[in-house]
Amino acid sequence: MEDKKFEAPSSAYYVPLTLTRYGLSEVLNNLLQLEEPQPFDILIDDKFLRNSLQRYLKARNLSHEDIVLELEYVLALEAPKEKGECQHEDWISCIDSAGPSVLSKYCCTGGYDGTVRFWTRTEDEDPFNFSCSLVLSAHSKPIKDICLFQAEKRSCQLLTASQDFTVKWWAINKVHKEQGQSLIAARKDSLLGEFKIHKGSVESVSVAPTADRFISGSFDGAMYAWELSEFDPTDNTENDNGEEPNAKKQKLEPKRKPILKMDEHSGCVSALQWTEESKCWSASWDHSIRSWDLPTGVCTKKMYCGTPIYSISCSKSSPLILSGHADRTIRLWDPRSTGHLIVNQYKSHKAWVPSVQW
């Protein structure tokens, strides 16, 4: 370890096989004679020890007689602590942020009350202190997913998916309201487009890396790809008689049509992630994660497990995928593998895992 005070002498020690990580951590604290006890995680063969030494040996059919195990240790991560809270009026279904560095000064949440709330850092020194800076009444029914893109310091674009069977596209020009201004965003000024074709609740959306298309997935297992193109009102300037319409008449946006349909999932499409220009991943309650070729809509890979999948997150630095499940487990997938696609499982949660993120 980098800190010399945590370096224990490299020697052989006799310890009871019944010791777990906690017991071995106590042994290390005694060896190091630390003034303030520190929790340690123990590694054997580059894997964390999560049971007793006896169970470790039994799982690998190793004899406990005259065996010497080489142990490594690192400082254990502390359990998460609450640093702040942002109160909502109803259940929170989704959250998205504007990105790293300076853009991370705001994020937005979607709720079962049909509203999107933007949260910005307050001007005090506490980096965890956020306040509501904007409220957008987006849908008449609960919002199930949101996707923030084209994010700048004070503006962004946003997709919202809802149980009202629609996806809506919004332009937020001022995330930070000036003092004294209303927190309520004007719908007519913010709405860029509405996408209607799903026959069930729209559970997930994801924008392409090029920010010119997106995909949506619904409870009935259908997925659609759409183009993000603004409607030009001049395309609809004549009425049925060929006359110029009254300026006060509302110009209705024509019905948007998807550019692609994918309907191989037999259950709710719970998560989507558009990772490359021509490739996306989907996860479903039908126990599968699938890869899609987007120019053609062909499914190129299917990966199965024995439980519904609620969420996925694709690593930006490798092909690995994390997934959250109904059986309280997080699974790590390697699509490149020719053997077992699930390379690891993490079982510490006491309830189902609705969201994961790298």
CSV table of C-alpha atoms in Angstrom, one decimal:
chain,number,residue,atom,x,y,z
A,1,MET,CA,0.0,0.0,0.0
A,2,GLU,CA,1.1,3.6,-0.7
A,3,ASP,CA,0.8,4.7,2.9
A,4,LYS,CA,3.6,3.0,4.9
A,5,LYS,CA,1.7,2.9,8.1
A,6,PHE,CA,-0.7,0.3,6.6
A,7,GLU,CA,2.2,-2.0,5.5
A,8,ALA,CA,2.2,-5.2,7.6
A,9,PRO,CA,5.3,-7.4,7.8
A,10,SER,CA,5.4,-10.0,5.0
A,11,SER,CA,5.4,-13.2,7.2
A,12,ALA,CA,3.4,-16.3,7.7
A,13,TYR,CA,0.7,-16.2,10.4
A,14,TYR,CA,-1.4,-19.0,11.9
A,15,VAL,CA,-5.1,-17.9,12.0
A,16,PRO,CA,-8.4,-19.8,12.6
A,17,LEU,CA,-10.1,-20.9,9.3
A,18,THR,CA,-13.4,-19.6,10.8
A,19,LEU,CA,-12.2,-16.0,10.4
A,20,THR,CA,-14.1,-13.9,7.9
A,21,ARG,CA,-13.1,-10.5,6.4
A,22,TYR,CA,-14.0,-8.8,9.7
A,23,GLY,CA,-11.9,-11.1,11.8
A,24,LEU,CA,-8.9,-10.8,9.4
A,25,SER,CA,-9.3,-7.0,9.5
A,26,GLU,CA,-9.1,-7.1,13.3
A,27,VAL,CA,-5.9,-9.1,13.0
A,28,LEU,CA,-4.4,-6.5,10.6
A,29,ASN,CA,-5.3,-3.7,13.0
A,30,ASN,CA,-3.5,-5.5,15.8
A,31,LEU,CA,-0.4,-6.1,13.6
A,32,LEU,CA,-0.3,-2.5,12.5
A,33,GLN,CA,-1.0,-1.2,15.9
A,34,LEU,CA,-3.2,1.6,14.5
A,35,GLU,CA,-4.4,4.3,16.9
A,36,GLU,CA,-7.7,4.5,15.1
A,37,PRO,CA,-9.0,1.1,13.8
A,38,GLN,CA,-9.4,0.9,10.0
A,39,PRO,CA,-11.6,-1.5,8.0
A,40,PHE,CA,-9.8,-3.6,5.4
A,41,ASP,CA,-10.9,-5.8,2.5
A,42,ILE,CA,-9.1,-9.1,2.0
A,43,LEU,CA,-8.1,-10.4,-1.4
A,44,ILE,CA,-7.1,-14.0,-2.4
A,45,ASP,CA,-6.0,-14.5,-6.0
A,46,ASP,CA,-7.2,-11.0,-6.9
A,47,LYS,CA,-10.7,-11.7,-5.6
A,48,PHE,CA,-12.4,-10.2,-2.5
A,49,LEU,CA,-13.0,-12.7,0.3
A,50,ARG,CA,-16.7,-12.6,1.2
A,51,ASN,CA,-17.0,-15.7,3.4
A,52,SER,CA,-14.8,-17.4,5.9
A,53,LEU,CA,-11.5,-18.9,5.0
A,54,GLN,CA,-13.0,-22.4,5.6
A,55,ARG,CA,-15.7,-21.8,3.0
A,56,TYR,CA,-13.2,-20.4,0.6
A,57,LEU,CA,-11.1,-23.6,0.8
A,58,LYS,CA,-14.2,-25.9,0.6
A,59,ALA,CA,-15.6,-24.1,-2.5
A,60,ARG,CA,-12.3,-24.9,-4.2
A,61,ASN,CA,-11.8,-28.4,-2.8
A,62,LEU,CA,-8.6,-27.4,-1.1
A,63,SER,CA,-7.3,-29.2,2.0
A,64,HIS,CA,-6.8,-27.1,5.1
A,65,GLU,CA,-3.8,-29.2,6.2
A,66,ASP,CA,-0.5,-27.4,5.8
A,67,ILE,CA,-1.9,-24.9,3.3
A,68,VAL,CA,-0.4,-21.4,3.0
A,69,LEU,CA,-2.7,-18.7,1.6
A,70,GLU,CA,-1.2,-15.5,0.2
A,71,LEU,CA,-3.5,-12.7,1.3
A,72,GLU,CA,-3.6,-9.1,0.1
A,73,TYR,CA,-5.5,-6.3,1.7
A,74,VAL,CA,-6.8,-2.8,0.8
A,75,LEU,CA,-8.7,-0.2,2.8
A,76,ALA,CA,-12.4,-0.9,2.6
A,77,LEU,CA,-14.7,1.6,1.1
A,78,GLU,CA,-17.0,3.2,3.6
A,79,ALA,CA,-20.8,2.6,3.4
A,80,PRO,CA,-22.5,5.4,1.5
A,81,LYS,CA,-23.6,8.3,3.7
A,82,GLU,CA,-26.4,10.7,3.0
A,83,LYS,CA,-25.0,14.1,2.1
A,84,GLY,CA,-28.2,15.9,1.1
A,85,GLU,CA,-31.8,15.3,-0.2
A,86,CYS,CA,-34.1,16.8,-2.8
A,87,GLN,CA,-37.7,16.4,-1.8
A,88,HIS,CA,-40.4,15.4,-4.4
A,89,GLU,CA,-44.2,15.3,-4.3
A,90,ASP,CA,-44.4,11.7,-5.6
A,91,TRP,CA,-42.3,8.6,-6.4
A,92,ILE,CA,-39.1,9.3,-8.4
A,93,SER,CA,-38.8,7.0,-11.4
A,94,CYS,CA,-35.7,8.2,-13.1
A,95,ILE,CA,-32.7,10.6,-12.9
A,96,ASP,CA,-30.1,11.9,-15.4
A,97,SER,CA,-27.3,14.4,-15.2
A,98,ALA,CA,-25.7,16.8,-17.6
A,99,GLY,CA,-22.3,15.2,-17.5
A,100,PRO,CA,-18.9,15.7,-15.7
A,101,SER,CA,-17.0,18.8,-14.6
A,102,VAL,CA,-18.8,22.1,-14.7
A,103,LEU,CA,-21.9,20.5,-16.4
A,104,SER,CA,-22.5,18.4,-13.3
A,105,LYS,CA,-23.9,21.5,-11.6
A,106,TYR,CA,-27.4,20.4,-12.5
A,107,CYS,CA,-29.4,17.2,-13.0
A,108,CYS,CA,-33.0,16.4,-13.6
A,109,THR,CA,-35.5,13.8,-12.2
A,110,GLY,CA,-38.8,12.4,-13.5
A,111,GLY,CA,-41.6,11.4,-11.3
A,112,TYR,CA,-44.9,9.7,-11.0
A,113,ASP,CA,-46.7,13.1,-10.9
A,114,GLY,CA,-45.8,13.6,-14.6
A,115,THR,CA,-43.3,16.4,-13.9
A,116,VAL,CA,-39.6,16.9,-14.6
A,117,ARG,CA,-37.6,18.7,-12.0
A,118,PHE,CA,-34.2,20.3,-12.5
A,119,TRP,CA,-31.9,20.5,-9.5
A,120,THR,CA,-28.9,22.9,-9.4
A,121,ARG,CA,-26.2,23.5,-6.9
A,122,THR,CA,-26.7,26.3,-4.5
A,123,GLU,CA,-24.1,29.0,-4.2
A,124,ASP,CA,-22.9,28.0,-0.8
A,125,GLU,CA,-19.7,25.9,-0.3
A,126,ASP,CA,-21.5,22.6,0.2
A,127,PRO,CA,-21.1,20.6,-3.1
A,128,PHE,CA,-24.0,18.3,-2.1
A,129,ASN,CA,-26.6,21.1,-1.5
A,130,PHE,CA,-29.0,21.2,-4.5
A,131,SER,CA,-32.2,23.1,-4.9
A,132,CYS,CA,-35.1,22.9,-7.4
A,133,SER,CA,-34.5,25.4,-10.2
A,134,LEU,CA,-37.2,24.4,-12.8
A,135,VAL,CA,-40.3,22.4,-12.9
A,136,LEU,CA,-41.7,21.1,-16.3
A,137,SER,CA,-45.2,19.6,-16.3
A,138,ALA,CA,-44.5,17.1,-19.1
A,139,HIS,CA,-47.1,14.4,-19.0
A,140,SER,CA,-50.5,13.6,-17.7
A,141,LYS,CA,-49.3,10.2,-16.4
A,142,PRO,CA,-46.2,9.0,-14.7
A,143,ILE,CA,-42.8,9.6,-16.4
A,144,LYS,CA,-40.8,6.3,-16.7
A,145,ASP,CA,-37.6,7.5,-18.2
A,146,ILE,CA,-35.7,10.7,-19.2
A,147,CYS,CA,-32.6,11.3,-21.3
A,148,LEU,CA,-30.7,14.5,-21.1
A,149,PHE,CA,-28.5,15.5,-24.1
A,150,GLN,CA,-27.0,18.5,-25.9
A,151,ALA,CA,-26.3,19.8,-22.4
A,152,GLU,CA,-24.7,23.2,-21.9
A,153,LYS,CA,-24.1,25.2,-18.8
A,154,ARG,CA,-27.6,26.8,-18.7
A,155,SER,CA,-29.5,24.9,-21.4
A,156,CYS,CA,-30.2,21.4,-22.6
A,157,GLN,CA,-32.5,19.1,-24.6
A,158,LEU,CA,-34.5,16.4,-23.0
A,159,LEU,CA,-36.6,13.3,-23.9
A,160,THR,CA,-39.3,12.1,-21.6
A,161,ALA,CA,-41.1,8.7,-21.8
A,162,SER,CA,-44.4,8.2,-20.1
A,163,GLN,CA,-47.2,5.8,-19.2
A,164,ASP,CA,-49.4,7.9,-21.5
A,165,PHE,CA,-47.8,5.9,-24.4
A,166,THR,CA,-45.8,8.9,-25.7
A,167,VAL,CA,-42.2,10.3,-25.9
A,168,LYS,CA,-41.8,14.1,-25.8
A,169,TRP,CA,-38.8,16.2,-26.9
A,170,TRP,CA,-38.1,19.3,-25.0
A,171,ALA,CA,-35.7,22.3,-25.3
A,172,ILE,CA,-34.8,23.9,-21.9
A,173,ASN,CA,-33.3,27.3,-22.6
A,174,LYS,CA,-32.8,28.3,-19.0
A,175,VAL,CA,-32.1,25.6,-16.4
A,176,HIS,CA,-31.3,28.2,-13.8
A,177,LYS,CA,-34.2,30.6,-13.2
A,178,GLU,CA,-33.4,34.1,-12.2
A,179,GLN,CA,-34.3,35.3,-8.7
A,180,GLY,CA,-38.0,36.1,-8.6
A,181,GLN,CA,-38.9,34.2,-11.7
A,182,SER,CA,-41.4,31.4,-11.7
A,183,LEU,CA,-40.0,27.8,-11.5
A,184,ILE,CA,-42.7,26.5,-13.8
A,185,ALA,CA,-41.4,26.1,-17.4
A,186,ALA,CA,-43.7,27.1,-20.3
A,187,ARG,CA,-44.8,24.0,-22.1
A,188,LYS,CA,-45.6,25.7,-25.4
A,189,ASP,CA,-42.1,27.3,-25.6
A,190,SER,CA,-40.3,24.1,-24.5
A,191,LEU,CA,-42.0,21.3,-26.5
A,192,LEU,CA,-40.1,20.5,-29.8
A,193,GLY,CA,-42.0,17.3,-30.7
A,194,GLU,CA,-44.2,14.4,-29.6
A,195,PHE,CA,-43.8,10.8,-30.7
A,196,LYS,CA,-46.9,8.6,-30.6
A,197,ILE,CA,-47.0,5.0,-31.8
A,198,HIS,CA,-46.5,2.8,-28.7
A,199,LYS,CA,-49.4,0.7,-27.5
A,200,GLY,CA,-48.1,0.4,-24.0
A,201,SER,CA,-46.3,2.4,-21.4
A,202,VAL,CA,-43.0,3.7,-22.8
A,203,GLU,CA,-40.4,2.4,-20.3
A,204,SER,CA,-37.1,3.5,-21.7
A,205,VAL,CA,-35.4,6.0,-24.2
A,206,SER,CA,-31.8,6.5,-25.4
A,207,VAL,CA,-30.3,9.1,-27.7
A,208,ALA,CA,-27.7,8.2,-30.4
A,209,PRO,CA,-24.2,9.5,-29.8
A,210,THR,CA,-24.8,11.8,-32.8
A,211,ALA,CA,-27.9,13.3,-31.0
A,212,ASP,CA,-29.9,13.1,-34.2
A,213,ARG,CA,-31.9,9.9,-33.5
A,214,PHE,CA,-33.2,8.0,-30.5
A,215,ILE,CA,-34.8,4.7,-29.6
A,216,SER,CA,-37.8,4.0,-27.4
A,217,GLY,CA,-39.0,0.8,-25.7
A,218,SER,CA,-42.3,0.0,-24.2
A,219,PHE,CA,-44.1,-2.4,-21.8
A,220,ASP,CA,-45.4,-4.5,-24.7
A,221,GLY,CA,-41.9,-5.4,-25.9
A,222,ALA,CA,-41.8,-3.1,-29.0
A,223,MET,CA,-38.9,-0.8,-29.8
A,224,TYR,CA,-38.8,2.0,-32.3
A,225,ALA,CA,-36.1,4.2,-33.7
A,226,TRP,CA,-36.9,7.9,-34.5
A,227,GLU,CA,-35.3,10.9,-36.1
A,228,LEU,CA,-34.9,14.1,-34.0
A,229,SER,CA,-35.9,16.7,-36.6
A,230,GLU,CA,-37.8,19.9,-35.7
A,231,PHE,CA,-41.1,20.5,-37.5
A,232,ASP,CA,-41.1,23.5,-39.8
A,233,PRO,CA,-44.4,25.4,-39.5
A,234,THR,CA,-44.0,26.8,-43.0
A,235,ASP,CA,-44.6,23.2,-44.3
A,236,ASN,CA,-48.2,23.6,-43.2
A,237,THR,CA,-49.1,27.2,-44.1
A,238,GLU,CA,-52.0,26.5,-46.4
A,239,ASN,CA,-55.5,25.4,-45.4
A,240,ASP,CA,-57.7,23.0,-47.2
A,241,ASN,CA,-58.9,25.7,-49.6
A,242,GLY,CA,-55.4,26.8,-50.5
A,243,GLU,CA,-55.8,30.0,-48.5
A,244,GLU,CA,-53.4,31.4,-46.0
A,245,PRO,CA,-54.5,30.4,-42.5
A,246,ASN,CA,-55.4,32.9,-39.9
A,247,ALA,CA,-52.3,33.7,-37.7
A,248,LYS,CA,-54.3,32.9,-34.6
A,249,LYS,CA,-55.1,29.4,-35.8
A,250,GLN,CA,-52.9,26.7,-34.2
A,251,LYS,CA,-50.5,25.0,-36.6
A,252,LEU,CA,-50.7,21.4,-35.8
A,253,GLU,CA,-47.5,19.3,-36.0
A,254,PRO,CA,-47.9,16.3,-38.4
A,255,LYS,CA,-47.8,12.9,-37.0
A,256,ARG,CA,-44.2,11.7,-36.7
A,257,LYS,CA,-43.4,8.2,-38.0
A,258,PRO,CA,-40.6,5.9,-36.7
A,259,ILE,CA,-37.7,5.0,-39.1
A,260,LEU,CA,-37.4,1.5,-37.7
A,261,LYS,CA,-39.3,-1.1,-35.6
A,262,MET,CA,-37.8,-3.9,-33.5
A,263,ASP,CA,-40.2,-6.3,-31.7
A,264,GLU,CA,-38.4,-9.5,-30.8
A,265,HIS,CA,-38.6,-9.0,-27.1
A,266,SER,CA,-41.5,-10.9,-25.5
A,267,GLY,CA,-41.6,-8.8,-22.3
A,268,CYS,CA,-41.2,-5.2,-21.2
A,269,VAL,CA,-38.2,-3.4,-22.6
A,270,SER,CA,-36.9,-2.0,-19.3
A,271,ALA,CA,-33.6,-0.4,-20.5
A,272,LEU,CA,-31.9,0.9,-23.6
A,273,GLN,CA,-28.5,2.2,-24.3
A,274,TRP,CA,-27.3,3.5,-27.7
A,275,THR,CA,-23.6,2.9,-27.5
A,276,GLU,CA,-22.3,3.4,-31.1
A,277,GLU,CA,-23.6,5.1,-34.2
A,278,SER,CA,-25.0,1.8,-35.6
A,279,LYS,CA,-25.4,-0.3,-32.4
A,280,CYS,CA,-27.6,-0.3,-29.3
A,281,TRP,CA,-28.3,-2.6,-26.4
A,282,SER,CA,-31.7,-3.5,-24.9
A,283,ALA,CA,-32.7,-5.3,-21.7
A,284,SER,CA,-36.1,-6.9,-21.0
A,285,TRP,CA,-38.2,-8.7,-18.5
A,286,ASP,CA,-38.0,-11.7,-20.9
A,287,HIS,CA,-34.6,-12.4,-19.2
A,288,SER,CA,-32.5,-11.2,-22.1
A,289,ILE,CA,-30.0,-8.5,-23.1
A,290,ARG,CA,-29.9,-8.0,-26.9
A,291,SER,CA,-27.6,-6.1,-29.3
A,292,TRP,CA,-29.1,-4.5,-32.4
A,293,ASP,CA,-27.8,-3.3,-35.7
A,294,LEU,CA,-29.7,0.0,-36.2
A,295,PRO,CA,-29.5,0.5,-39.9
A,296,THR,CA,-31.3,-2.8,-40.4
A,297,GLY,CA,-33.0,-3.4,-37.1
A,298,VAL,CA,-31.5,-6.9,-36.9
A,299,CYS,CA,-30.8,-8.5,-33.5
A,300,THR,CA,-27.1,-9.5,-33.6
A,301,LYS,CA,-26.6,-11.0,-30.2
A,302,LYS,CA,-28.8,-12.5,-27.4
A,303,MET,CA,-27.7,-13.1,-23.8
A,304,TYR,CA,-29.9,-14.8,-21.3
A,305,CYS,CA,-30.1,-15.2,-17.6
A,306,GLY,CA,-32.8,-16.7,-15.3
A,307,THR,CA,-34.5,-13.5,-14.0
A,308,PRO,CA,-36.1,-10.3,-15.3
A,309,ILE,CA,-33.6,-7.5,-16.1
A,310,TYR,CA,-34.5,-4.0,-14.9
A,311,SER,CA,-31.5,-1.9,-15.9
A,312,ILE,CA,-28.2,-2.0,-17.8
A,313,SER,CA,-25.2,0.2,-18.1
A,314,CYS,CA,-22.5,-0.2,-20.8
A,315,SER,CA,-18.9,0.6,-19.9
A,316,LYS,CA,-17.3,3.4,-22.0
A,317,SER,CA,-13.8,1.9,-21.7
A,318,SER,CA,-14.6,-1.7,-22.4
A,319,PRO,CA,-17.3,-4.0,-23.9
A,320,LEU,CA,-18.5,-5.0,-20.4
A,321,ILE,CA,-22.1,-4.5,-19.3
A,322,LEU,CA,-23.7,-4.2,-15.9
A,323,SER,CA,-27.3,-5.3,-15.2
A,324,GLY,CA,-29.7,-5.0,-12.3
A,325,HIS,CA,-32.2,-7.7,-11.6
A,326,ALA,CA,-35.4,-8.7,-9.8
A,327,ASP,CA,-33.4,-11.3,-7.8
A,328,ARG,CA,-31.5,-8.6,-5.9
A,329,THR,CA,-28.3,-9.3,-7.9
A,330,ILE,CA,-26.0,-7.2,-10.1
A,331,ARG,CA,-24.4,-9.1,-13.0
A,332,LEU,CA,-21.4,-8.3,-15.0
A,333,TRP,CA,-21.5,-9.5,-18.7
A,334,ASP,CA,-18.7,-9.9,-21.2
A,335,PRO,CA,-20.3,-10.1,-24.7
A,336,ARG,CA,-16.9,-11.2,-26.2
A,337,SER,CA,-16.8,-14.4,-24.2
A,338,THR,CA,-17.2,-17.7,-26.0
A,339,GLY,CA,-18.0,-19.4,-22.7
A,340,HIS,CA,-19.8,-18.0,-19.8
A,341,LEU,CA,-21.2,-14.5,-20.7
A,342,ILE,CA,-21.8,-13.6,-17.0
A,343,VAL,CA,-18.3,-13.2,-15.6
A,344,ASN,CA,-19.4,-12.1,-12.1
A,345,GLN,CA,-22.3,-11.6,-9.8
A,346,TYR,CA,-22.8,-9.2,-6.9
A,347,LYS,CA,-25.3,-10.1,-4.2
A,348,SER,CA,-25.4,-7.5,-1.4
A,349,HIS,CA,-28.7,-5.8,-2.1
A,350,LYS,CA,-31.7,-6.7,0.1
A,351,ALA,CA,-34.3,-5.7,-2.6
A,352,TRP,CA,-34.6,-5.7,-6.4
A,353,VAL,CA,-32.1,-3.5,-8.3
A,354,PRO,CA,-33.9,-1.0,-10.5
A,355,SER,CA,-30.9,1.0,-11.7
A,356,VAL,CA,-27.1,0.5,-12.3
A,357,GLN,CA,-24.5,2.9,-13.6
A,358,TRP,CA,-20.8,2.7,-14.3
